[in-house]
Amino acid sequence: MRYFIDLAYLGTAYHGWQIQPEAVSVQQVLQEALSKILQQNIEVVGAGRTDAGVHAKQMYAHFDADLNCDEKTLQFKLNSFLPKDISIRQLFKVQSQAHARFDACSRSYEYHIVNFKDPFKIDLAYYLLKQPDIEKMNHAAAMLKDYTNFKCFSKSRTDVKTYNCNITAAFWEQSKDELIFHITADRFLRNMVRAIVGTLLDIGLGKNSVEFLKEILKSEDRSMAGTSVPAHGLYLTRIEYPKTALFDGL
């Protein structure tokens, strides 16, 4: 049977989601926990990848197994076994062809910024000394929805076949003591969100004009865009799937 896992994790201690040689990843820790509890060789497939230090308020993954207990019991065992920075929020059965990665229709991220030194958010938000112009950054962010090719925000060494993404939402909000950037798209390129945030901050801090963003996007040149902001302020917040019987319960 195939099962979906809805999980959350603090990415500080991990080298991203995906299994890598000589580095601890969330996928590796989850896979090893499932294999040990179920006493089977379990392979976990995630809905996407997060880079080293990036957090996830919601990540989906699937695995195939013959359970020796019900889903609620397995969820309890996993949460007891896993380290404190990984939490299983839900575990449920799906149809055999359901795929955590390929069936996802949108992903949403947030980037968190604080303007003062907060010891309680040292690994959870980017400390930025200056206050950027939110109005300018929102004007520029809205322009992103008019484009589809985002090669200028992608890491140069990547194996993707296309740089096209459909961005459906991109905006900044001031929430209490944090400045938060929200973005939703059908897919994201490696390093894309952090590069977008860095580019928008350059506009908000007066280093570039709002109109210059058009030149960056048309260039398809990573060196034209801003510096990528640190990973610890980035959160994967939501993954959505089509509302069909295939994903009953999502």
Coordinates of C-alpha atoms in Angstrom, one line a residue, residues 120-208:
F120 CA 15.0 33.8 20.0
K121 CA 15.0 34.0 16.2
I122 CA 18.7 33.7 15.5
D123 CA 18.1 30.5 13.3
L124 CA 14.5 31.4 12.3
A125 CA 14.7 34.8 10.6
Y126 CA 17.2 37.0 8.7
Y127 CA 18.5 40.0 10.7
L128 CA 18.5 43.0 8.4
L129 CA 19.8 46.3 9.9
K130 CA 18.0 48.7 7.6
Q131 CA 14.2 48.9 7.0
P132 CA 13.5 48.5 3.2
D133 CA 10.7 50.2 1.3
I134 CA 7.9 47.7 1.4
E135 CA 5.8 49.6 -1.2
K136 CA 8.5 49.4 -3.8
M137 CA 9.2 45.8 -3.1
N138 CA 5.5 44.9 -3.5
H139 CA 5.4 46.8 -6.8
A140 CA 8.3 44.8 -8.0
A141 CA 7.0 41.5 -6.6
A142 CA 3.7 41.9 -8.5
M143 CA 5.7 42.1 -11.7
L144 CA 7.0 38.5 -11.2
K145 CA 3.5 37.2 -12.1
D146 CA 3.9 38.6 -15.6
Y147 CA 6.9 36.4 -16.4
T148 CA 7.5 32.6 -16.7
N149 CA 11.3 32.2 -17.4
F150 CA 13.2 32.6 -14.1
K151 CA 16.6 31.4 -15.2
C152 CA 18.1 34.6 -13.7
F153 CA 17.2 33.3 -10.2
S154 CA 18.4 29.8 -10.6
K155 CA 21.7 28.2 -9.6
S156 CA 23.8 27.8 -12.8
R157 CA 24.7 24.1 -12.2
T158 CA 21.3 22.5 -12.3
D159 CA 19.8 19.6 -14.3
V160 CA 16.3 21.1 -15.0
K161 CA 14.9 20.9 -18.5
T162 CA 13.0 24.2 -18.3
Y163 CA 13.3 27.4 -16.2
N164 CA 9.6 28.1 -16.6
C165 CA 7.5 28.6 -13.4
N166 CA 4.0 29.9 -13.0
I167 CA 4.0 32.3 -10.0
T168 CA 0.5 33.0 -8.8
A169 CA 1.2 35.1 -5.7
A170 CA 4.1 37.2 -4.6
F171 CA 3.9 39.9 -1.9
W172 CA 5.4 41.4 1.3
E173 CA 3.6 42.0 4.6
Q174 CA 4.6 43.5 7.9
S175 CA 3.5 41.2 10.6
K176 CA 4.2 42.5 14.1
D177 CA 8.0 42.5 14.4
E178 CA 8.7 40.6 11.2
L179 CA 8.7 41.5 7.5
I180 CA 7.5 38.4 5.6
F181 CA 7.7 37.6 1.9
H182 CA 5.0 35.2 0.5
I183 CA 5.3 33.4 -2.8
T184 CA 3.3 30.6 -4.5
A185 CA 4.1 28.8 -7.8
D186 CA 3.5 25.5 -9.5
R187 CA 7.3 24.8 -9.2
F188 CA 10.5 26.5 -8.0
L189 CA 14.1 26.3 -9.3
R190 CA 17.0 25.7 -6.9
N191 CA 17.8 28.8 -4.9
M192 CA 15.0 30.7 -6.7
V193 CA 13.2 32.1 -3.7
R194 CA 16.3 33.3 -1.9
A195 CA 17.6 34.9 -5.0
I196 CA 14.2 36.7 -5.6
V197 CA 14.2 38.0 -2.0
G198 CA 17.8 39.3 -2.3
T199 CA 16.8 41.0 -5.6
L200 CA 13.7 42.6 -4.1
L201 CA 15.7 43.8 -1.0
D202 CA 18.1 45.6 -3.4
I203 CA 15.1 47.4 -4.7
G204 CA 13.7 48.1 -1.3
L205 CA 17.0 49.4 0.0
G206 CA 17.4 51.7 -3.1
K207 CA 20.3 49.9 -4.7
N208 CA 18.2 49.2 -7.9

